[in-house]
PDB file of C-alpha atoms in Angstrom:
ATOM      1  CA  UNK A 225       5.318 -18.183  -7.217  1.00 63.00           C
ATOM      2  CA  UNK A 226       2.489 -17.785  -4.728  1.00 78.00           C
ATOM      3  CA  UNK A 227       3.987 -14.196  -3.430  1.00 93.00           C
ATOM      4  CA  UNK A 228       1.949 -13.334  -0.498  1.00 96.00           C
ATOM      5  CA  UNK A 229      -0.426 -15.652   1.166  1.00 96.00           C
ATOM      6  CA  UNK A 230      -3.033 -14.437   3.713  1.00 96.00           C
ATOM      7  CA  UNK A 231      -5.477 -16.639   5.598  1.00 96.00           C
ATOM      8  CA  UNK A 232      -7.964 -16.369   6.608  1.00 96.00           C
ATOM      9  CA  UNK A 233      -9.974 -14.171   3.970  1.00 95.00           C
ATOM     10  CA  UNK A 234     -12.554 -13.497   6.672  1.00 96.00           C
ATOM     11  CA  UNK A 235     -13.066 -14.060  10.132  1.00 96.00           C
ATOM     12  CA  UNK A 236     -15.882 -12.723  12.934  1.00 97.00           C
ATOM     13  CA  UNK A 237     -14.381 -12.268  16.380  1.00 97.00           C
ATOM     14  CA  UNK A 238     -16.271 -11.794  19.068  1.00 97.00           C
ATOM     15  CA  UNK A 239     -15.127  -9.265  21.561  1.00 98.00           C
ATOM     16  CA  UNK A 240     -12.333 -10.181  24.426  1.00 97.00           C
ATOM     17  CA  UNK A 241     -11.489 -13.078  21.862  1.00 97.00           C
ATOM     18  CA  UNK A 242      -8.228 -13.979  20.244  1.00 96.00           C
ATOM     19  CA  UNK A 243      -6.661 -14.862  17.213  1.00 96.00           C
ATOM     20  CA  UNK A 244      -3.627 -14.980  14.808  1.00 97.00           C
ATOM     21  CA  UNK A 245      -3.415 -13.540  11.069  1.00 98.00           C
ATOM     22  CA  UNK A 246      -1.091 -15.726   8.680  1.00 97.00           C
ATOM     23  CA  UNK A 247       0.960 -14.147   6.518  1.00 98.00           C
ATOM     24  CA  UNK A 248       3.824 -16.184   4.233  1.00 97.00           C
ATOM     25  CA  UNK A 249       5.490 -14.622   0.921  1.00 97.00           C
ATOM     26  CA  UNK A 250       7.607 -16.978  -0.891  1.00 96.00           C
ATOM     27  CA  UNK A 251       9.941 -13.970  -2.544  1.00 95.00           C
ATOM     28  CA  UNK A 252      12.667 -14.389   0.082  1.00 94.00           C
ATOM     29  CA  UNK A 253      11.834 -10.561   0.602  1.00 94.00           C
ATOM     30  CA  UNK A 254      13.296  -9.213   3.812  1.00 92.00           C
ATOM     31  CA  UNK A 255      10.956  -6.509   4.471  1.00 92.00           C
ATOM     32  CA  UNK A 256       7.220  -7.781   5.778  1.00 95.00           C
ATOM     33  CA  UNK A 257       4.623  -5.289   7.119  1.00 95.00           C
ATOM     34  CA  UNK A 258       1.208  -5.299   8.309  1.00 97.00           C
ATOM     35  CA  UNK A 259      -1.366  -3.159   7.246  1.00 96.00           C
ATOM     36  CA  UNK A 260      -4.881  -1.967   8.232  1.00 97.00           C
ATOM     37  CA  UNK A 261      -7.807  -0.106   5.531  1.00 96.00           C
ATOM     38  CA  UNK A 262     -10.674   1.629   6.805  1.00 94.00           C
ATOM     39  CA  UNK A 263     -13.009   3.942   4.861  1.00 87.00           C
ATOM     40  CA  UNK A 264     -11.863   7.545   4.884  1.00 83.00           C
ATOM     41  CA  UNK A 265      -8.497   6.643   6.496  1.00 84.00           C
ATOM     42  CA  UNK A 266      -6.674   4.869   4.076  1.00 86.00           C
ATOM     43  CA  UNK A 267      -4.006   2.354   4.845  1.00 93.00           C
ATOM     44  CA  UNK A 268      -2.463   2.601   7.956  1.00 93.00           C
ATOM     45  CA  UNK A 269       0.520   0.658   9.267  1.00 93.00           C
ATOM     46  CA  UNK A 270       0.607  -1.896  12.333  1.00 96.00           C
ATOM     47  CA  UNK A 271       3.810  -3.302  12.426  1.00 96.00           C
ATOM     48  CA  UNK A 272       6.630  -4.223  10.429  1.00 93.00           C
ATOM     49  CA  UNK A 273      10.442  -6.322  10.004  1.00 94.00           C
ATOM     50  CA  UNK A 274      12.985  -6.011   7.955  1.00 90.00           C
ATOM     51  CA  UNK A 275      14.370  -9.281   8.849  1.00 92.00           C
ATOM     52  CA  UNK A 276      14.189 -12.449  10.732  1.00 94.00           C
ATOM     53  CA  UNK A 277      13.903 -11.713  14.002  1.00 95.00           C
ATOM     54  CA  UNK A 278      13.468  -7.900  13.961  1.00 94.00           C
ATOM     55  CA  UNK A 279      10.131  -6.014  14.648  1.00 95.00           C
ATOM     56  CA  UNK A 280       9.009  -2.768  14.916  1.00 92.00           C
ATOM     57  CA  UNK A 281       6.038  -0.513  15.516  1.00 93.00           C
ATOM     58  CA  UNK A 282       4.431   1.570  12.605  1.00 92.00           C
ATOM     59  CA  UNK A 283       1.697   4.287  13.053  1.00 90.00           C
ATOM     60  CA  UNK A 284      -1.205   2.102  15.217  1.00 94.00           C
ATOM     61  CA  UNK A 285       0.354  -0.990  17.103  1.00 96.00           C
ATOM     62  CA  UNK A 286      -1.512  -1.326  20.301  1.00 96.00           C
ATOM     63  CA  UNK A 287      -3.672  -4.287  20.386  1.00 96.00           C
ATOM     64  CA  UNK A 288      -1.225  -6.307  17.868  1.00 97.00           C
ATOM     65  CA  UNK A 289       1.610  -8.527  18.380  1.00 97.00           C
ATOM     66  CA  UNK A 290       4.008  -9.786  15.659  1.00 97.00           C
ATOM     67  CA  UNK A 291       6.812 -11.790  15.459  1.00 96.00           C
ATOM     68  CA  UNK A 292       9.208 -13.016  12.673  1.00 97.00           C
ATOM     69  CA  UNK A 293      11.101 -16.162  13.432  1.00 97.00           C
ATOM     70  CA  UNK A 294      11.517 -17.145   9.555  1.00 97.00           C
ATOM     71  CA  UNK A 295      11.900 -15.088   6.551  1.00 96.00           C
ATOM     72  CA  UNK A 296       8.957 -16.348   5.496  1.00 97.00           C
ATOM     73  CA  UNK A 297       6.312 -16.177   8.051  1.00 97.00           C
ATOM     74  CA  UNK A 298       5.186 -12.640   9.601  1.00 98.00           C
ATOM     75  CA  UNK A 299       1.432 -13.262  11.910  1.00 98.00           C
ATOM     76  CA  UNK A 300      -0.124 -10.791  13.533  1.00 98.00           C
ATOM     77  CA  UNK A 301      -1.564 -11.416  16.843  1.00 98.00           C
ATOM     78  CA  UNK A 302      -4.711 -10.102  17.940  1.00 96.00           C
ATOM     79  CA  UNK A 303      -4.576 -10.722  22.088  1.00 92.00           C
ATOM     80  CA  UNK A 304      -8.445  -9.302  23.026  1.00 96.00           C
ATOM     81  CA  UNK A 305     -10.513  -8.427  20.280  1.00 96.00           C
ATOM     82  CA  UNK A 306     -12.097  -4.999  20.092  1.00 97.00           C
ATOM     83  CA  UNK A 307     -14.627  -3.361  18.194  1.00 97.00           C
ATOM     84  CA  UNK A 308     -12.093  -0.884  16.915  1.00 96.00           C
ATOM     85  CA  UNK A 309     -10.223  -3.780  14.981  1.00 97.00           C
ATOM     86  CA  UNK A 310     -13.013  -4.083  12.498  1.00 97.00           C
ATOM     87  CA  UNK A 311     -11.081  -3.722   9.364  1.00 97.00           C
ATOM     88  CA  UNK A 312      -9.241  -5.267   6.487  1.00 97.00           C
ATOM     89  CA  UNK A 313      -5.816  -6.005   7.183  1.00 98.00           C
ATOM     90  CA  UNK A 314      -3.503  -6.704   4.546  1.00 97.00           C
ATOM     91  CA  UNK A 315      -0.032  -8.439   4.755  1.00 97.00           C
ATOM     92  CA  UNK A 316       3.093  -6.382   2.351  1.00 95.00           C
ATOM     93  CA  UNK A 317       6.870  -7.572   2.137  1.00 95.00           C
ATOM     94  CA  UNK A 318       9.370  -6.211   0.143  1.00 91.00           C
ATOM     95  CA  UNK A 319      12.263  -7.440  -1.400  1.00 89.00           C
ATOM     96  CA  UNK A 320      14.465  -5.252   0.680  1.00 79.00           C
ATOM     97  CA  UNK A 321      14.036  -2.380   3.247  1.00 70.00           C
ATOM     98  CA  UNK A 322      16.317  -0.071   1.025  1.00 66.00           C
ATOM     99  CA  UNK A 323      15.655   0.793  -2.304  1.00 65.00           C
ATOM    100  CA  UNK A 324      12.768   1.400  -4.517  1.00 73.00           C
ATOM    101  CA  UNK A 325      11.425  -2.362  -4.493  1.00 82.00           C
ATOM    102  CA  UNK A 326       7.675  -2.065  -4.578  1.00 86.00           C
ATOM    103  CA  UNK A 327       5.658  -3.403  -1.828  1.00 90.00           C
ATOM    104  CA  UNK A 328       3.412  -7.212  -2.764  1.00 94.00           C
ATOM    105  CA  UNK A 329       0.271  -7.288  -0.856  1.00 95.00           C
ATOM    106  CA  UNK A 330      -1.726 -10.536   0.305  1.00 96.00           C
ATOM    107  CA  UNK A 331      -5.347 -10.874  -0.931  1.00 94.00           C
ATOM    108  CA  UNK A 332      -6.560  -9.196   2.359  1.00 95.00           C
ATOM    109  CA  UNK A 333      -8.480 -10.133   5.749  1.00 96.00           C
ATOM    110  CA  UNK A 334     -11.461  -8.962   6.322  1.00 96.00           C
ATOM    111  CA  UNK A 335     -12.288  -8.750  10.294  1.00 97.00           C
ATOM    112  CA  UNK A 336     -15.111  -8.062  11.763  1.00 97.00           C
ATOM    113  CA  UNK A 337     -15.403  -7.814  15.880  1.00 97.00           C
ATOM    114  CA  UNK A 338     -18.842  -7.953  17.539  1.00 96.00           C
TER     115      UNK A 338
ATOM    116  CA  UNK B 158       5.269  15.635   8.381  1.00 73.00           C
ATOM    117  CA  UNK B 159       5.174  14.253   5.630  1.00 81.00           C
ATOM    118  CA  UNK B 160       1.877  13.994   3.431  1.00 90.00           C
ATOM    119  CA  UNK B 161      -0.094  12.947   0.865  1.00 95.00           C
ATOM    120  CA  UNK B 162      -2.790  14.360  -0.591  1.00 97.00           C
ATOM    121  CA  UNK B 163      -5.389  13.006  -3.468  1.00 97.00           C
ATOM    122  CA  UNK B 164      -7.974  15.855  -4.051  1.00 96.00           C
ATOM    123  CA  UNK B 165     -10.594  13.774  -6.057  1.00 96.00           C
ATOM    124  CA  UNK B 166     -12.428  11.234  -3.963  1.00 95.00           C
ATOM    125  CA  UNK B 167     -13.992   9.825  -6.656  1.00 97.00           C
ATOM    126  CA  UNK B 168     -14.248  10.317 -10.577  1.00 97.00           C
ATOM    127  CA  UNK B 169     -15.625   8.909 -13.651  1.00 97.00           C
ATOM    128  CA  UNK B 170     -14.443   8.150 -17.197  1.00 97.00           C
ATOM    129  CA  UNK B 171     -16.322   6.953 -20.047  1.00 98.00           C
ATOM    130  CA  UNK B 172     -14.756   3.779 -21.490  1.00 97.00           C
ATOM    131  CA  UNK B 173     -11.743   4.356 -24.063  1.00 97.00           C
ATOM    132  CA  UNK B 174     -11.193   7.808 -22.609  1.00 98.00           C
ATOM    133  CA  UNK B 175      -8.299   9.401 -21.261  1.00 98.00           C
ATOM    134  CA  UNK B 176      -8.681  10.097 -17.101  1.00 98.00           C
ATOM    135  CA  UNK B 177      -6.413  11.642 -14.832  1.00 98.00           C
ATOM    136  CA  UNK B 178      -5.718  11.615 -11.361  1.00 98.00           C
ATOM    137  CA  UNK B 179      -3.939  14.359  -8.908  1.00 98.00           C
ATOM    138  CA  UNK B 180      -1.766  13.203  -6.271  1.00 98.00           C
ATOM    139  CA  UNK B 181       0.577  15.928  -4.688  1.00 98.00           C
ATOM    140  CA  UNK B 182       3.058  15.382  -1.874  1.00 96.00           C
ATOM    141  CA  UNK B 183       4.706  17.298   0.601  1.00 93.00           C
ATOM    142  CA  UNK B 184       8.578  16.315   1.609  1.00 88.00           C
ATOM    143  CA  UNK B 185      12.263  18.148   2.385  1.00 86.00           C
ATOM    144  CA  UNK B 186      13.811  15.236   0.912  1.00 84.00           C
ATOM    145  CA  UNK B 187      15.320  15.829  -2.646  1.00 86.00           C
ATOM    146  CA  UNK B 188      15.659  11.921  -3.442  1.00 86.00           C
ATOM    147  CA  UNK B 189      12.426   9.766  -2.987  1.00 89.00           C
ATOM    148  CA  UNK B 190      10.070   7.131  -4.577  1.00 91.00           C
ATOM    149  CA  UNK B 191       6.520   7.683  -5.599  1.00 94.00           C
ATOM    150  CA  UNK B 192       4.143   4.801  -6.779  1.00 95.00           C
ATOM    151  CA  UNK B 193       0.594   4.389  -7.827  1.00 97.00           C
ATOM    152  CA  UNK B 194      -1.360   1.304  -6.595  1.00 96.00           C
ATOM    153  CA  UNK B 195      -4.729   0.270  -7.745  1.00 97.00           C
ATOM    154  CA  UNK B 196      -7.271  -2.158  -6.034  1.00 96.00           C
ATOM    155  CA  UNK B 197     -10.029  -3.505  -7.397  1.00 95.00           C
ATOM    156  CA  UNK B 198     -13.283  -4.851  -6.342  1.00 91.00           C
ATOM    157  CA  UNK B 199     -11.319  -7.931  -5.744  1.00 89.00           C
ATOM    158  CA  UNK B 200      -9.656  -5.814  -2.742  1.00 90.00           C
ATOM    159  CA  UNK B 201      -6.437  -6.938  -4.045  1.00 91.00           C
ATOM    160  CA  UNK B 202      -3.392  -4.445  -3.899  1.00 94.00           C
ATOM    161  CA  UNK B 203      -1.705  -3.493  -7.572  1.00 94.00           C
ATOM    162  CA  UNK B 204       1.356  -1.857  -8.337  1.00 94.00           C
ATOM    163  CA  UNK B 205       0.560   0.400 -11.128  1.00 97.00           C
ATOM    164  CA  UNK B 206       3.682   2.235 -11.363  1.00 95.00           C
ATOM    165  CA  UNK B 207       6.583   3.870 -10.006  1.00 94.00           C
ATOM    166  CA  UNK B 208       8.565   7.001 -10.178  1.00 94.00           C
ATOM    167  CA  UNK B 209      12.024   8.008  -8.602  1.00 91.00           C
ATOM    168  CA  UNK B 210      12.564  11.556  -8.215  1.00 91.00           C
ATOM    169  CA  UNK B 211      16.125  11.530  -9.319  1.00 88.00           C
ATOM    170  CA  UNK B 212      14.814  10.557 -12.736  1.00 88.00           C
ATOM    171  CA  UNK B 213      13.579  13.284 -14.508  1.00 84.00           C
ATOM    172  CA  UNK B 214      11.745  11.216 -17.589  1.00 91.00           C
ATOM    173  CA  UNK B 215       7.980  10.433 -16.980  1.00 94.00           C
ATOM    174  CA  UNK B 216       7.430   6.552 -15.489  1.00 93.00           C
ATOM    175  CA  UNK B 217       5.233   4.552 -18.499  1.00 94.00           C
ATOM    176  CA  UNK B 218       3.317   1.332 -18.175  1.00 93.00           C
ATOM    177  CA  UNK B 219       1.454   0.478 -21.359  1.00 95.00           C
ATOM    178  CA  UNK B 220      -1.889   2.955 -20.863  1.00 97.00           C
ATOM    179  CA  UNK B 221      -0.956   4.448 -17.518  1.00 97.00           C
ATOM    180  CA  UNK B 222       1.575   6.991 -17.710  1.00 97.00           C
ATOM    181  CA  UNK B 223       2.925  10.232 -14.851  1.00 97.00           C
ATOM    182  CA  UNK B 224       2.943  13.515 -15.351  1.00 97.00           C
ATOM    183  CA  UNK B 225       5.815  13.884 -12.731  1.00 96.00           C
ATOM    184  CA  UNK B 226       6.590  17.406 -11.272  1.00 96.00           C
ATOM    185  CA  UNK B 227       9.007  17.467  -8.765  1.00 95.00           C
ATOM    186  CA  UNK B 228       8.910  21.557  -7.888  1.00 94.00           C
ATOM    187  CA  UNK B 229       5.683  21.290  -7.508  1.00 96.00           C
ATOM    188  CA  UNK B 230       5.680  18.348  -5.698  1.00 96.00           C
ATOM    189  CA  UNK B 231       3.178  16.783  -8.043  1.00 97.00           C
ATOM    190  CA  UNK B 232       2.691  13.048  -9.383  1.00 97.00           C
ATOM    191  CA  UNK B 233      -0.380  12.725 -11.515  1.00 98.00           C
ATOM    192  CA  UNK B 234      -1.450   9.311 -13.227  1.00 98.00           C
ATOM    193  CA  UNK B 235      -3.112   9.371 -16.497  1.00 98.00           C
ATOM    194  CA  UNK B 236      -5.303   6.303 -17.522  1.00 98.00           C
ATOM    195  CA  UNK B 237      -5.339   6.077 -21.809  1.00 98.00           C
ATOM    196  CA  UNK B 238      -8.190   4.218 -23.335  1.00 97.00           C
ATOM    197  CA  UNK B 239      -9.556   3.423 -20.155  1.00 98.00           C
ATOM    198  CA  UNK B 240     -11.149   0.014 -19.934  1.00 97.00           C
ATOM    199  CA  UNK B 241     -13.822  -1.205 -17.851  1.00 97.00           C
ATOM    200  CA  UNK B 242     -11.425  -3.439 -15.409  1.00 96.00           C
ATOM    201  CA  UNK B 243     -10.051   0.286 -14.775  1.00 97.00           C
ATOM    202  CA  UNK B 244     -12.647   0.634 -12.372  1.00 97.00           C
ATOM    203  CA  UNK B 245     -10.790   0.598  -8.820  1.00 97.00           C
ATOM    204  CA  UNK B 246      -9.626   2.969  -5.543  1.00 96.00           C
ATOM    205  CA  UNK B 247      -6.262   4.520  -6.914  1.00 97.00           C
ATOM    206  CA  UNK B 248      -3.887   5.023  -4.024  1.00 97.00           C
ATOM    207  CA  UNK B 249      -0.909   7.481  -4.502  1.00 97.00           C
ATOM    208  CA  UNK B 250       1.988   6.670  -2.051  1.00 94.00           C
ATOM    209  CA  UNK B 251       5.718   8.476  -1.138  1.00 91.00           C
ATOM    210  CA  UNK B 252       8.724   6.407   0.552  1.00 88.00           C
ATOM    211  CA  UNK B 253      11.685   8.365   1.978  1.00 82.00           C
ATOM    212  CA  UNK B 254      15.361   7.425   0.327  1.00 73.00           C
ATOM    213  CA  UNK B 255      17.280   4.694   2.054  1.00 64.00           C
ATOM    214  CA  UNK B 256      19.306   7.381   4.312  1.00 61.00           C
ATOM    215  CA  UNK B 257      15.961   7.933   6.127  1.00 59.00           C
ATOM    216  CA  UNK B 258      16.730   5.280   8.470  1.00 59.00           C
ATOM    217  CA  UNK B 259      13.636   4.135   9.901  1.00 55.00           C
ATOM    218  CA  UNK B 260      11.247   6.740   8.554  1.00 55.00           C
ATOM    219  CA  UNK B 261      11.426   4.518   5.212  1.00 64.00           C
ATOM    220  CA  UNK B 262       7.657   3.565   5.636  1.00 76.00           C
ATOM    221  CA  UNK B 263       5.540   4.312   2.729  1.00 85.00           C
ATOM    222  CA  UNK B 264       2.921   7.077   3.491  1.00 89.00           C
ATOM    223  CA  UNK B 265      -0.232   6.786   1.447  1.00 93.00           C
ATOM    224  CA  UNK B 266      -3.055   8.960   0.386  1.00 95.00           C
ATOM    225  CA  UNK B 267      -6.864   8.202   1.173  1.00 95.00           C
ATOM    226  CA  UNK B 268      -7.160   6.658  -2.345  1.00 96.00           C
ATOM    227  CA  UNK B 269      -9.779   8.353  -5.430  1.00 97.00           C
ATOM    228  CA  UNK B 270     -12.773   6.200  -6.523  1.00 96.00           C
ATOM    229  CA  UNK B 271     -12.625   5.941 -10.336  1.00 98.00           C
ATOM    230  CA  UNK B 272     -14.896   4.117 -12.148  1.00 98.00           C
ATOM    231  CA  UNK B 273     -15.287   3.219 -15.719  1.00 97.00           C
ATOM    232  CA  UNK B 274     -18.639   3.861 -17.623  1.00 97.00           C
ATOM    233  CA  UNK B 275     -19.497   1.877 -20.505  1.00 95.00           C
TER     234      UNK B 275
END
């Protein structure tokens, strides 16, 4: 199994610029979430689904746009690039939003907006 | 709210020691999962192990073991015989039980440095 597959690894935006964040897990999991690291503020979440066609915010969602038509597909959407979206953004599904199923992370993204 | 809290920002182990690091946790719940992740260099995110707090024996996976406390709302991770690939940010995290409805997001601590010294 590949698990979870992020691409790209890195990418430089410039600012006002868009772009879309794959993210495919090949687990059948239900759950899929999106993820941001920055130094000193740990792992924060963007957005998240806990099924095919449901979406919903988590702590810091403005500026990012998901959508999960498939199981197995979960981008993220960045509409106008900022500054303040320099980070690494990882991709995390679970097998199922209940339960005690640890989370599988992608490799990562690391973004960098000038 | 709900927090997590990992008091050592960084430590340091000489290789084939024994390290341990603090995570403690703050919740009202009385049934709730606690993991350990590690990430390397590499960036990539590892499930170390987990812990649910209905169990009351220690979690164990091969050199990394829990010193779980649930009173005091404490979930420690000891390394044995640390090895260099050790060397990685440790992230302590809490999830709610399944009757939290949508507050069942994992909430993480801000990680501790450890590395490994030959």
């Amino acid at each position: 199994n590949a698990g979870v597959t992020q691409t790209p690894k890195f990418q430089v935006l410039k600012t006002g610029q868009s772009m879309t964040l794959q993210c495919a897990q090949d687990m059948n999991h239900e759950y899929m979430s999106w993820y941001r690291q920055d130094p000193g503020m740990g792992l924060r979440l963007i957005h998240y689904s806990v099924g095919a066609g449901i979406t919903d915010q988590g702590e810091v969602p403005n500026g990012y746009n998901v959508s999960r038509s498939t199981t197995e597909d979960f981008p993220l959407r960045l509409l106008s690039a900022a500054p303040s979206q320099t980070s690494v953004y990882f991709c995390a599904s679970r097998e199922t939003e209940g339960g005690n199923s640890p989370l599988h992370f992608g490799n990562g993204t690391r973004l960098t907006v000038t | 709210a709900q927090t997590v809290t990992q008091s050592q920002p960084e430590m340091s182990v000489q290789e084939a020691e024994t390290v341990t690091l603090s995570c403690t946790y703050d919740t009202s719940e009385n049934n709730y999962y606690l993991f350990w992740y590690k990430q390397p260099p590499s960036r990539q995110m590892i499930l170390v192990i987990r812990q649910e707090a209905y169990k009351q024996q220690n979690a164990t996976e091969n050199r990394f073991s829990v010193n779980f406390q649930k009173a005091a709302k404490s979930f420690s991770l000891k390394i044995s015989d640390s090895q260099l690939g050790d060397t990685a940010m440790y992230f302590c995290a809490f999830m709610n039980p399944v009757n939290a409805g949508n507050n069942r997001k994992l909430i993480w601590g801000l990680g501790t440095s450890l590395a490994v010294n030959p």
